[in-house]
XYZ file of C-alpha atoms in Angstrom:
753
model
C -37.379 212.368 115.852
C -36.741 211.617 119.529
C -36.490 208.963 120.844
C -35.840 206.974 117.647
C -33.032 209.302 116.526
C -31.489 209.097 119.999
C -31.599 205.298 119.998
C -30.057 205.215 116.509
C -27.206 207.391 117.783
C -26.804 205.202 120.852
C -26.681 201.876 119.053
C -25.485 202.989 115.637
C -25.902 200.212 113.034
C -25.027 197.345 115.368
C -25.374 193.840 113.917
C -28.431 191.979 115.152
C -27.955 188.511 113.730
C -29.783 185.453 115.059
C -28.281 182.644 117.116
C -28.014 179.269 115.402
C -30.058 176.496 116.991
C -28.210 173.491 118.392
C -28.996 170.654 120.803
C -28.359 171.369 124.458
C -25.274 169.503 125.654
C -23.024 169.665 128.691
C -19.291 170.324 128.723
C -18.948 166.522 128.586
C -20.902 166.284 125.277
C -23.869 164.679 127.099
C -27.451 165.569 126.188
C -30.447 165.645 128.534
C -30.766 161.888 127.867
C -28.325 160.115 130.199
C -25.421 158.538 128.295
C -26.536 159.924 124.938
C -23.785 162.156 123.562
C -23.369 164.515 120.626
C -19.998 165.046 118.960
C -18.752 166.790 115.820
C -20.364 169.767 114.075
C -23.567 169.521 116.112
C -21.648 170.742 119.160
C -21.599 174.130 117.420
C -17.972 174.238 116.249
C -17.685 173.647 112.463
C -14.015 172.620 112.466
C -13.016 169.179 111.206
C -10.003 168.958 113.520
C -12.101 169.693 116.624
C -14.828 167.332 115.378
C -12.289 164.504 115.224
C -10.925 165.467 118.642
C -14.413 165.349 120.199
C -14.668 161.709 119.105
C -11.692 160.922 121.340
C -12.588 163.111 124.317
C -16.136 161.819 124.652
C -14.918 158.395 125.806
C -13.695 159.961 129.049
C -17.317 160.638 130.015
C -19.107 157.441 128.969
C -20.171 155.349 131.929
C -18.693 151.882 132.340
C -20.681 149.080 130.736
C -21.196 146.067 133.032
C -23.450 144.064 130.703
C -23.044 142.073 127.497
C -24.632 144.742 125.321
C -22.719 147.096 123.026
C -20.672 149.775 124.730
C -21.767 152.300 122.120
C -23.737 152.817 118.945
C -22.092 155.577 116.909
C -24.453 157.295 114.469
C -22.609 158.880 111.553
C -19.282 158.152 109.884
C -17.791 161.585 109.320
C -14.485 162.625 110.941
C -16.108 162.704 114.413
C -17.759 159.285 114.097
C -14.682 157.713 112.534
C -12.414 159.143 115.229
C -14.813 157.913 117.926
C -14.778 154.397 116.426
C -10.983 154.237 116.312
C -10.786 155.355 119.940
C -13.349 152.684 120.866
C -11.172 150.077 119.151
C -8.099 151.306 121.023
C -9.963 151.019 124.331
C -11.255 147.527 123.488
C -14.914 148.586 123.419
C -17.790 146.848 121.669
C -19.372 149.238 119.187
C -20.998 149.647 115.803
C -21.103 152.658 113.465
C -24.414 153.239 111.651
C -24.287 155.398 108.500
C -27.451 156.393 106.631
C -25.623 157.039 103.352
C -21.956 156.468 102.514
C -18.931 157.291 104.676
C -17.942 160.986 104.666
C -21.185 161.966 102.898
C -20.978 165.607 104.014
C -17.425 165.982 102.709
C -18.490 164.238 99.492
C -21.063 166.998 98.968
C -18.421 169.747 99.103
C -17.699 171.481 95.772
C -14.740 170.181 93.776
C -11.357 171.445 94.951
C -12.893 173.045 98.059
C -10.001 174.035 100.357
C -9.787 172.331 103.759
C -8.186 174.258 106.612
C -6.719 172.416 109.605
C -7.777 174.885 112.273
C -6.929 175.571 115.062
C -3.264 175.242 114.040
C -1.906 175.178 117.590
C -3.938 172.130 118.676
C -2.166 168.792 118.488
C -4.871 166.219 117.836
C -4.893 162.957 119.791
C -7.210 161.363 117.229
C -6.122 158.723 114.730
C -7.989 160.824 112.137
C -5.589 163.642 111.222
C -6.924 166.759 109.533
C -4.438 168.708 107.423
C -4.522 171.673 105.025
C -5.703 170.158 101.777
C -8.570 170.028 99.325
C -11.792 168.030 99.393
C -10.324 165.375 97.100
C -7.083 165.013 99.091
C -8.953 164.700 102.385
C -11.366 162.094 100.979
C -8.485 160.083 99.557
C -6.764 160.108 102.965
C -9.918 159.110 104.856
C -10.758 156.290 102.447
C -7.205 154.960 102.602
C -7.326 155.063 106.413
C -10.635 153.194 106.449
C -9.275 150.609 104.017
C -6.048 150.136 105.973
C -7.717 149.973 109.402
C -11.367 148.880 109.016
C -13.971 149.636 111.678
C -17.353 148.100 112.540
C -19.226 150.188 109.958
C -22.679 149.485 108.513
C -23.825 151.706 105.619
C -27.393 152.369 104.514
C -28.590 152.176 108.135
C -30.705 155.270 108.804
C -31.667 155.498 112.491
C -35.391 155.904 113.059
C -35.590 155.885 116.859
C -33.655 155.658 120.098
C -35.724 154.071 122.864
C -34.840 153.889 126.535
C -34.620 150.361 127.967
C -33.955 150.697 131.692
C -30.542 152.312 131.995
C -29.698 151.308 128.395
C -31.003 152.107 124.914
C -32.381 150.328 121.874
C -31.382 151.972 118.601
C -33.663 151.087 115.692
C -33.140 151.687 111.967
C -35.590 152.176 109.102
C -34.552 148.769 107.721
C -35.827 147.064 110.888
C -32.542 146.394 112.665
C -32.153 147.112 116.378
C -29.110 147.436 118.610
C -29.037 147.137 122.404
C -26.417 149.514 123.760
C -25.023 151.126 126.875
C -24.528 154.526 125.219
C -25.347 156.374 122.002
C -22.988 158.808 120.245
C -24.570 161.053 117.611
C -22.084 162.317 115.019
C -24.357 163.164 112.099
C -23.183 166.730 111.499
C -25.421 169.761 111.168
C -26.124 169.687 107.422
C -29.836 168.993 107.511
C -32.405 170.304 105.032
C -31.278 173.264 102.913
C -32.847 176.628 103.646
C -35.278 177.792 100.994
C -36.220 181.245 99.693
C -39.969 180.639 99.668
C -40.536 182.190 96.214
C -42.462 181.097 93.126
C -40.536 178.725 90.845
C -38.138 177.542 93.531
C -38.920 173.900 92.704
C -37.840 174.299 89.089
C -35.457 171.571 87.779
C -32.822 174.264 87.142
C -32.664 175.188 90.873
C -30.150 173.425 93.126
C -29.250 173.724 96.830
C -25.787 172.171 96.674
C -22.879 173.005 94.415
C -20.988 169.896 93.320
C -19.180 170.253 89.998
C -18.252 173.568 88.327
C -18.301 171.729 84.960
C -22.088 171.840 85.199
C -21.846 175.606 84.650
C -19.959 175.322 81.355
C -21.261 177.789 78.739
C -24.286 178.645 80.885
C -25.681 181.680 82.687
C -25.351 180.950 86.387
C -27.090 182.738 89.257
C -25.939 182.091 92.816
C -27.977 183.281 95.822
C -26.147 183.706 99.131
C -23.514 185.753 100.924
C -21.341 183.249 102.768
C -18.186 181.357 101.917
C -20.090 178.578 100.153
C -21.830 180.998 97.778
C -18.695 183.045 97.118
C -16.556 179.949 96.485
C -19.200 178.623 94.084
C -19.213 181.919 92.187
C -15.404 181.938 91.972
C -15.040 178.423 90.540
C -18.057 178.839 88.224
C -16.471 181.924 86.660
C -13.915 179.715 84.879
C -16.639 177.742 83.091
C -19.818 179.818 82.805
C -20.708 182.459 80.239
C -21.689 184.783 83.068
C -22.123 184.535 86.826
C -24.384 186.659 89.048
C -24.101 186.599 92.845
C -27.179 187.886 94.695
C -27.084 188.828 98.376
C -29.742 190.589 100.427
C -27.267 192.385 102.718
C -25.489 195.684 102.182
C -22.150 193.892 101.987
C -20.639 190.426 102.131
C -19.920 189.975 105.828
C -19.129 186.294 106.276
C -16.620 185.152 103.579
C -12.937 184.711 104.393
C -10.565 187.483 103.357
C -8.908 185.330 100.664
C -12.253 184.479 99.080
C -13.245 188.148 99.044
C -9.986 189.141 97.348
C -10.491 186.525 94.621
C -14.119 187.609 94.184
C -13.204 191.291 93.866
C -10.568 190.429 91.261
C -13.095 188.487 89.162
C -15.662 191.289 89.509
C -13.106 193.765 88.174
C -12.442 191.436 85.233
C -16.170 191.375 84.505
C -16.518 187.632 85.090
C -18.855 187.973 88.105
C -21.615 190.477 88.754
C -22.519 191.085 92.416
C -25.953 192.429 93.360
C -26.175 193.601 96.975
C -29.328 194.604 98.885
C -31.205 192.427 96.405
C -33.708 189.614 96.837
C -35.096 187.008 94.460
C -38.824 187.494 93.903
C -39.518 184.789 91.292
C -37.739 182.057 89.303
C -38.854 181.009 85.813
C -37.477 178.388 83.425
C -34.879 180.689 81.851
C -34.888 183.823 84.019
C -34.773 184.978 87.588
C -36.489 188.141 88.826
C -34.601 190.177 91.402
C -35.856 193.035 93.539
C -33.100 195.648 93.911
C -33.193 198.903 95.922
C -34.287 200.793 92.789
C -36.336 198.343 90.715
C -37.115 194.746 89.764
C -34.753 193.332 87.152
C -34.725 190.156 85.054
C -31.541 188.073 84.808
C -30.963 185.191 82.418
C -30.436 181.942 84.341
C -29.738 178.462 83.031
C -28.674 177.314 86.499
C -29.671 178.702 89.910
C -27.806 177.726 93.069
C -29.488 178.718 96.344
C -26.660 178.504 98.867
C -28.045 180.181 101.973
C -27.207 177.448 104.432
C -29.023 174.490 105.895
C -30.990 173.817 109.014
C -29.575 171.401 111.627
C -31.405 168.054 111.928
C -33.515 169.449 114.755
C -36.706 167.418 113.966
C -34.781 164.130 114.293
C -33.205 165.218 117.587
C -36.565 166.323 118.967
C -38.135 163.055 117.875
C -35.715 161.007 119.967
C -36.211 163.322 122.962
C -33.055 165.459 122.906
C -33.554 168.933 124.291
C -32.784 171.882 122.003
C -31.023 174.997 123.282
C -33.401 177.602 124.720
C -36.398 175.399 124.012
C -38.549 175.515 127.117
C -40.100 172.325 128.446
C -42.875 171.999 131.020
C -40.226 171.148 133.597
C -38.339 174.352 132.731
C -41.437 176.476 133.277
C -42.104 174.763 136.604
C -38.525 175.494 137.666
C -38.882 179.088 136.507
C -42.080 179.458 138.532
C -40.259 178.239 141.618
C -37.288 180.588 141.187
C -39.419 183.587 140.207
C -41.687 183.002 143.195
C -38.667 182.700 145.482
C -37.274 185.974 144.121
C -40.638 187.625 144.825
C -40.600 186.194 148.345
C -37.014 187.328 148.937
C -37.290 190.917 147.709
C -40.765 191.735 148.989
C -40.138 189.689 152.127
C -36.976 191.520 153.186
C -38.614 194.844 152.263
C -41.732 194.032 154.310
C -39.944 194.983 157.545
C -39.448 198.532 156.248
C -42.198 199.019 153.665
C -45.924 198.705 153.045
C -48.103 196.299 154.965
C -49.174 194.335 151.876
C -45.564 193.300 151.164
C -45.685 190.545 153.767
C -48.815 188.649 152.585
C -47.597 188.964 148.985
C -44.210 187.509 149.932
C -45.827 184.705 151.922
C -48.125 183.757 149.043
C -45.240 183.538 146.608
C -43.190 181.655 149.171
C -45.836 178.936 149.278
C -46.054 178.895 145.462
C -42.281 178.506 145.355
C -42.362 175.509 147.702
C -45.121 173.784 145.723
C -43.515 174.405 142.328
C -40.104 173.270 143.607
C -41.698 170.047 144.870
C -43.260 169.459 141.448
C -39.951 170.265 139.729
C -38.047 167.707 141.821
C -40.787 165.126 141.185
C -40.513 165.649 137.419
C -36.737 165.270 137.579
C -37.051 162.018 139.520
C -39.645 160.781 137.059
C -37.416 161.361 134.023
C -34.220 160.271 135.748
C -31.197 162.282 136.825
C -28.685 160.281 134.823
C -25.070 160.052 135.891
C -24.423 162.057 139.047
C -21.809 164.703 138.333
C -19.950 166.169 141.341
C -20.420 169.825 140.417
C -24.120 169.415 139.581
C -24.622 167.725 142.952
C -22.765 170.506 144.804
C -24.534 173.270 142.861
C -28.048 171.960 143.396
C -27.323 171.082 147.019
C -26.102 174.611 147.723
C -29.079 176.258 145.991
C -31.548 174.098 147.927
C -29.772 174.939 151.176
C -29.912 178.675 150.407
C -33.592 178.355 149.459
C -34.660 176.691 152.704
C -32.358 178.867 154.800
C -34.085 182.050 153.645
C -37.540 180.474 153.978
C -36.746 179.679 157.601
C -35.379 183.175 158.250
C -38.354 184.941 156.689
C -41.195 182.845 158.104
C -39.714 182.729 161.617
C -39.235 186.511 161.661
C -42.649 187.263 160.168
C -44.865 184.836 162.073
C -42.861 183.830 165.167
C -41.171 187.184 165.778
C -37.874 185.288 165.970
C -34.979 187.024 164.259
C -32.292 184.454 163.550
C -28.916 185.680 164.865
C -30.742 188.830 165.883
C -30.824 190.056 162.262
C -33.575 191.040 159.850
C -34.116 188.876 156.714
C -32.390 191.560 154.604
C -29.119 190.772 156.418
C -29.453 187.069 155.683
C -30.331 187.709 152.053
C -27.228 189.870 151.589
C -25.143 187.196 153.287
C -26.531 184.506 150.945
C -26.007 186.804 147.956
C -22.347 187.285 148.910
C -21.823 183.596 149.685
C -23.316 182.655 146.316
C -20.884 184.944 144.487
C -18.033 183.378 146.467
C -19.064 179.744 145.787
C -19.845 180.182 142.106
C -16.936 182.579 141.668
C -14.484 179.904 142.827
C -16.074 177.502 140.380
C -15.771 180.048 137.556
C -12.072 180.546 138.244
C -11.559 176.785 138.237
C -13.449 176.221 134.971
C -12.554 179.358 132.962
C -8.782 179.307 133.149
C -7.767 182.767 131.954
C -5.793 185.476 133.739
C -8.554 187.969 133.019
C -11.311 185.869 134.596
C -9.086 185.081 137.597
C -8.553 188.736 138.533
C -12.026 189.869 137.467
C -13.742 187.239 139.616
C -11.505 188.002 142.612
C -12.468 191.674 142.267
C -16.188 190.843 142.184
C -15.877 188.544 145.201
C -13.879 191.036 147.266
C -16.087 194.050 146.521
C -19.277 192.116 147.214
C -18.114 190.514 150.461
C -16.273 193.485 151.928
C -17.956 196.656 150.631
C -21.468 195.277 150.103
C -21.807 192.946 153.090
C -19.188 193.092 155.844
C -18.766 196.883 155.858
C -22.436 198.003 156.013
C -23.830 194.978 157.861
C -21.142 194.142 160.446
C -18.076 196.393 160.521
C -19.691 199.845 160.608
C -22.396 198.898 163.170
C -19.683 197.375 165.367
C -17.478 200.462 165.040
C -20.472 202.673 165.837
C -21.332 200.674 168.965
C -17.716 200.907 170.132
C -17.698 204.681 169.603
C -15.044 204.674 166.870
C -17.249 206.671 164.482
C -17.448 209.692 166.766
C -20.318 211.189 168.696
C -23.876 211.443 167.324
C -23.326 215.089 166.369
C -20.081 214.444 164.538
C -19.557 214.646 160.782
C -19.529 210.892 160.167
C -22.802 210.229 161.980
C -24.627 213.269 160.573
C -23.327 213.587 157.015
C -22.194 210.085 156.013
C -24.391 207.873 158.202
C -27.174 210.152 159.509
C -29.087 208.551 162.367
C -26.689 205.589 162.140
C -27.948 204.646 158.662
C -24.955 202.413 157.962
C -26.747 200.896 154.972
C -25.818 204.089 153.114
C -22.340 202.554 152.738
C -23.810 200.650 149.800
C -23.678 204.000 148.022
C -19.873 203.860 148.017
C -20.139 201.164 145.324
C -23.684 201.290 143.921
C -23.726 204.617 142.104
C -26.677 206.835 141.198
C -29.156 206.027 139.736
C -28.675 202.344 140.627
C -28.887 203.362 144.282
C -31.504 206.109 144.609
C -32.033 205.493 148.305
C -28.765 207.214 149.257
C -30.317 210.531 148.240
C -33.872 209.810 149.311
C -34.072 207.639 152.385
C -33.071 209.457 155.551
C -32.709 212.766 153.750
C -30.041 214.219 151.477
C -26.740 215.269 153.003
C -24.031 217.370 151.387
C -21.583 214.457 151.583
C -23.748 212.038 149.614
C -24.763 214.711 147.119
C -21.134 215.572 146.475
C -19.943 211.963 146.466
C -22.797 210.909 144.186
C -22.065 213.643 141.649
C -18.324 212.864 141.620
C -18.876 209.098 141.423
C -21.609 209.001 138.743
C -20.467 211.973 136.666
C -16.730 212.003 137.353
C -15.141 208.678 138.246
C -17.416 206.395 136.193
C -17.194 208.423 132.935
C -13.387 208.362 133.164
C -13.445 204.628 133.905
C -15.762 203.907 130.969
C -13.787 206.156 128.620
C -10.568 204.277 129.351
C -11.777 200.696 129.822
C -15.382 200.480 128.628
C -18.663 200.085 130.483
C -17.618 196.621 131.610
C -14.968 198.062 133.921
C -17.866 198.827 136.291
C -20.484 196.263 135.206
C -18.031 193.376 135.005
C -15.565 194.196 137.782
C -17.399 196.195 140.474
C -21.190 196.012 140.391
C -23.005 193.494 142.587
C -25.534 192.723 139.821
C -22.639 191.856 137.537
C -21.031 189.878 140.339
C -23.979 187.498 140.560
C -24.405 187.371 136.768
C -20.776 186.430 136.130
C -20.717 183.736 138.814
C -24.132 182.171 139.386
C -25.171 183.121 135.851
C -22.029 181.834 134.137
C -23.608 178.506 133.171
C -26.689 180.205 131.739
C -25.254 182.931 129.505
C -26.440 181.117 126.350
C -30.068 181.687 127.354
C -30.150 185.428 126.614
C -32.796 186.176 123.925
C -31.491 187.570 120.621
C -34.767 188.194 118.786
C -36.120 191.485 117.480
C -38.251 192.072 120.558
C -35.178 191.709 122.786
C -33.243 194.363 120.865
C -36.214 196.718 121.219
C -36.731 195.976 124.906
C -33.122 196.785 125.760
C -33.956 200.490 125.341
C -36.272 200.310 128.376
C -33.452 201.346 130.704
C -33.198 204.703 128.944
C -36.775 205.532 129.972
C -36.056 204.421 133.541
C -32.931 206.613 133.512
C -35.026 209.574 132.392
C -37.532 208.941 135.195
C -34.712 208.635 137.753
C -33.254 211.927 136.549
C -36.616 213.711 136.804
C -37.287 212.339 140.306
C -33.828 213.322 141.508
C -34.111 216.772 139.950
C -37.489 217.381 141.595
C -36.157 216.140 144.927
C -33.108 218.416 144.817
C -35.180 221.412 143.755
C -37.527 220.800 146.682
C -34.803 220.188 149.298
C -32.560 223.083 148.363
C -35.162 225.416 146.884
C -37.694 225.548 149.701
C -35.340 227.704 151.780
C -35.521 230.286 148.988
C -39.207 229.912 148.162
C -41.592 227.812 150.220
C -43.521 226.849 147.068
C -40.626 224.647 146.052
C -41.685 222.171 148.724
C -44.285 221.007 146.205
C -41.469 219.741 144.000
C -40.207 217.505 146.806
C -43.717 216.313 147.552
C -44.266 215.287 143.914
C -40.948 213.433 143.860
C -41.700 211.590 147.091
C -45.187 210.620 145.939
C -43.756 208.967 142.812
C -40.603 207.547 144.394
C -42.435 204.802 146.311
C -43.850 203.496 143.031
C -40.357 203.671 141.479
C -39.041 201.596 144.402
C -41.662 198.895 143.924
C -41.486 198.660 140.127
C -37.783 199.287 139.490
C -35.767 198.520 142.639
C -37.826 195.583 143.895
C -39.674 194.389 140.793
C -37.183 194.707 137.933
C -33.809 194.753 139.707
C -34.788 192.094 142.228
C -37.667 189.848 141.204
C -37.012 189.900 137.446
C -33.239 190.242 137.756
C -32.888 187.124 139.923
C -36.060 185.260 138.963
C -35.069 184.997 135.292
C -31.614 183.533 135.939
C -32.144 179.936 134.902
C -34.523 180.656 132.022
C -33.357 183.877 130.318
C -29.754 184.439 131.500
C -28.504 186.441 134.468
C -28.155 189.754 132.625
C -31.822 190.553 131.895
C -31.788 193.423 134.406
C -28.380 194.691 133.323
C -29.201 194.632 129.622
C -32.831 195.686 129.579
C -33.649 197.867 132.573
C -30.703 199.095 134.678
C -30.652 202.917 134.658
C -26.964 203.078 135.650
C -26.067 200.810 132.728
C -28.156 203.083 130.511
C -26.212 206.116 131.753
C -22.973 204.304 130.989
C -24.251 203.542 127.479
C -23.971 207.272 126.826
C -20.448 207.343 128.254
C -19.499 204.238 126.257
C -20.205 206.063 122.991
C -16.941 207.920 123.611
C -14.937 205.006 125.038
C -11.550 203.901 123.677
C -12.294 200.261 124.529
C -12.964 197.808 121.695
C -12.977 194.084 121.021
C -10.814 193.621 117.939
C -11.120 190.695 115.546
C -8.874 188.949 113.069
C -11.424 188.410 110.330
C -9.455 185.884 108.305
C -9.528 183.469 111.252
C -13.296 183.766 111.842
C -15.183 180.586 110.902
C -18.652 182.058 111.602
C -19.365 179.385 114.192
C -21.650 181.749 116.157
C -20.165 180.676 119.518
C -19.300 184.264 120.477
C -22.820 185.533 119.816
C -24.439 182.512 121.480
C -22.425 182.997 124.687
C -22.906 186.762 124.984
C -25.333 187.273 127.850
C -25.814 190.890 126.759
C -27.355 189.714 123.488
C -24.648 191.263 121.276
C -24.178 189.775 117.819
C -20.414 189.519 118.291
C -20.034 187.369 115.184
C -21.610 190.159 113.144
C -18.595 192.301 114.050
C -15.968 189.545 113.920
C -16.957 188.143 110.533
C -16.551 191.622 109.032
C -13.392 192.456 110.946
C -15.037 195.488 112.569
C -13.867 196.475 116.076
C -16.804 195.831 118.401
C -17.989 199.040 120.055
C -21.408 197.964 121.325
C -22.449 199.991 124.368
C -23.941 196.799 125.832
C -20.571 195.064 126.274
C -19.726 194.285 129.927
C -16.217 192.866 129.319
C -17.211 189.426 130.598
C -14.632 187.964 128.140
C -16.800 184.936 127.236
C -16.592 185.704 123.509
C -12.790 186.043 123.660
C -12.086 182.980 125.796
C -14.543 180.620 124.071
C -13.616 181.449 120.465
C -12.144 178.211 119.031
C -9.868 180.051 116.580
C -8.687 182.956 118.789
C -10.304 185.600 116.594
C -11.083 188.146 119.315
C -8.964 190.253 121.647
C -9.545 193.143 124.073
C -7.846 196.399 123.178
C -7.985 200.189 122.989
C -7.896 202.828 120.289
C -5.056 205.252 120.963
C -3.502 208.164 119.093
C -0.727 205.840 117.889
C -3.092 203.038 116.846
C -4.406 199.862 118.486
C -3.092 198.810 121.887
C -4.108 195.346 123.062
C -5.016 194.604 126.671
C -2.060 193.328 128.684
C -4.353 191.139 130.834
C -4.836 187.932 128.859
C -8.505 187.080 128.253
C -7.843 184.011 126.119
C -7.738 180.527 127.591
C -4.355 179.385 128.812
C -2.929 176.821 126.407
């Protein structure tokens, strides 16, 4: 039934997996606590080679120690911590490594003979700790031999209980009562915290385990394994050689995450009758000798001497929170104060610039929010000073300085025009806002090109900068008015000044780029002309469908649109903040309702304009459309596209408007259903690190596609290339489906090696 059937058709069965929770760290591995760093698995990349490499790289960002205290306390002695210690020794630093258990505890907990893959293959490690293709036992033997041959300052059985700030330094305390005064702290404890539990009766039975150590334990027993990832599948495979029978239970419709080789071995053992796989099944109860499983058709009882619940573990988030480290997308009081300031500024900007053309209440509303913005910004800066800014980084200084300058510039422009009747440079605030908007895309676009070194991002960002500055600022705001004043656009009765820019409405030039229904004003404000009706129909229903069919929705959203221009530049640092919860996936259908309303308003307007010459009663249609259009302008154009679209940037990503509400994006979702564009994945290389999903500021569960090897065809994709360029194992690649097969994009979206 509509609209649910329509939404199912639009989104198909797209994956909607969650985003794993990690601590918030900078590109330099630094947390919100100055000179406290996180390396290894907790950075979000579960690769031993990259973990070891992070232990070397982090020393480039640790501030110089000018006291007699330790240069660093390294917490954890896995590959990252060990590598960090060896680099400290090479640099002549004073350090100590604190280990709560025994060295390489996480690797020790791997199942026997677990294969170790030295990915990414193309990276030459600069660490003394070399990771190579091997097994658990071979890797442990190598690491222990290395530690024996070249000892480090390692203390075992020292579980850290707190990290306390002492001026610009830290005191690290352990549960045994020891304390260490240090310049910096490096946390390398891995992400294997408490195991996830099922939450069913009998889960605490002595026959239930959350780690799989030795397949010999399964000898001559009935083994049940719960889980659908590599760990569960590998446990089932090795147990099959010892157990009487093995059952693998997974709640999903299929096994999405395991590597291709593991799946092939599993399928072979299933065919031999050594493993039984139950999909779309969930454990409901565990008894001493049996396990009860709810399947799609019934509840069954399975004999179980041993039960392994291998559904992952939760990162050590409580410990990190306890010592004051900020967790990704966890909002603090300071964050909400900053959000209030930005949201209030966005309200001031959009209602303020509209106040010179719109309703009288726009101005007092804008002024009120302008004052709120000033007060909340003052409080935000005070809170930052109170907690300390840490090491001053050049880009952070430039970024914040520019944003403050833009903030006060527009405040001056608006308040002087509104209350002093002084128009700076002789221009309305809307001109200055557009200028700041364009300048922001230029400044942050240059930074994006510098940081994200791919050919794709280079040309994409140049396109966004050029279109914004030329077509959406210089042309309508400066060039066309100047040409009109000089008489180069013809006389007032000529075609250009009656059909294209009636009554010198040069702002209509925005309609050359901002297509219907993103720009409704081209048809409404100043009256409809045959040129704009024809151009609008050809652009929205001719050019854009062809563009989307060939290159995907992102060819417009990621290369042309001004909303996308700001999102890909100013919003580049905040793409990880897009919500991925159930409510977000439901809310993203809102744009379809706005599209329907835009269509109805436009239809009524056209019927009234062109029908009243046939029947005067049709004028009622235009009157109805006009009476609703002003509300549409306030709620959609000003409220959602402007206030929400910009105001949510630093709290919920820069694509909230594009993903949730934009009616043009919603129109292109329909076109994208027939597009040839896909993001292809090489499943066997996917390590399920979740980086692609976490960095998608359209909320797409990219890993849900990649881990299954399914070409990604989500209508939400805007071709930003973040998932492709940030993938640590080069799993993803842009391409097209053609009659002869897959054709990959010639413009390289992966990072230059």
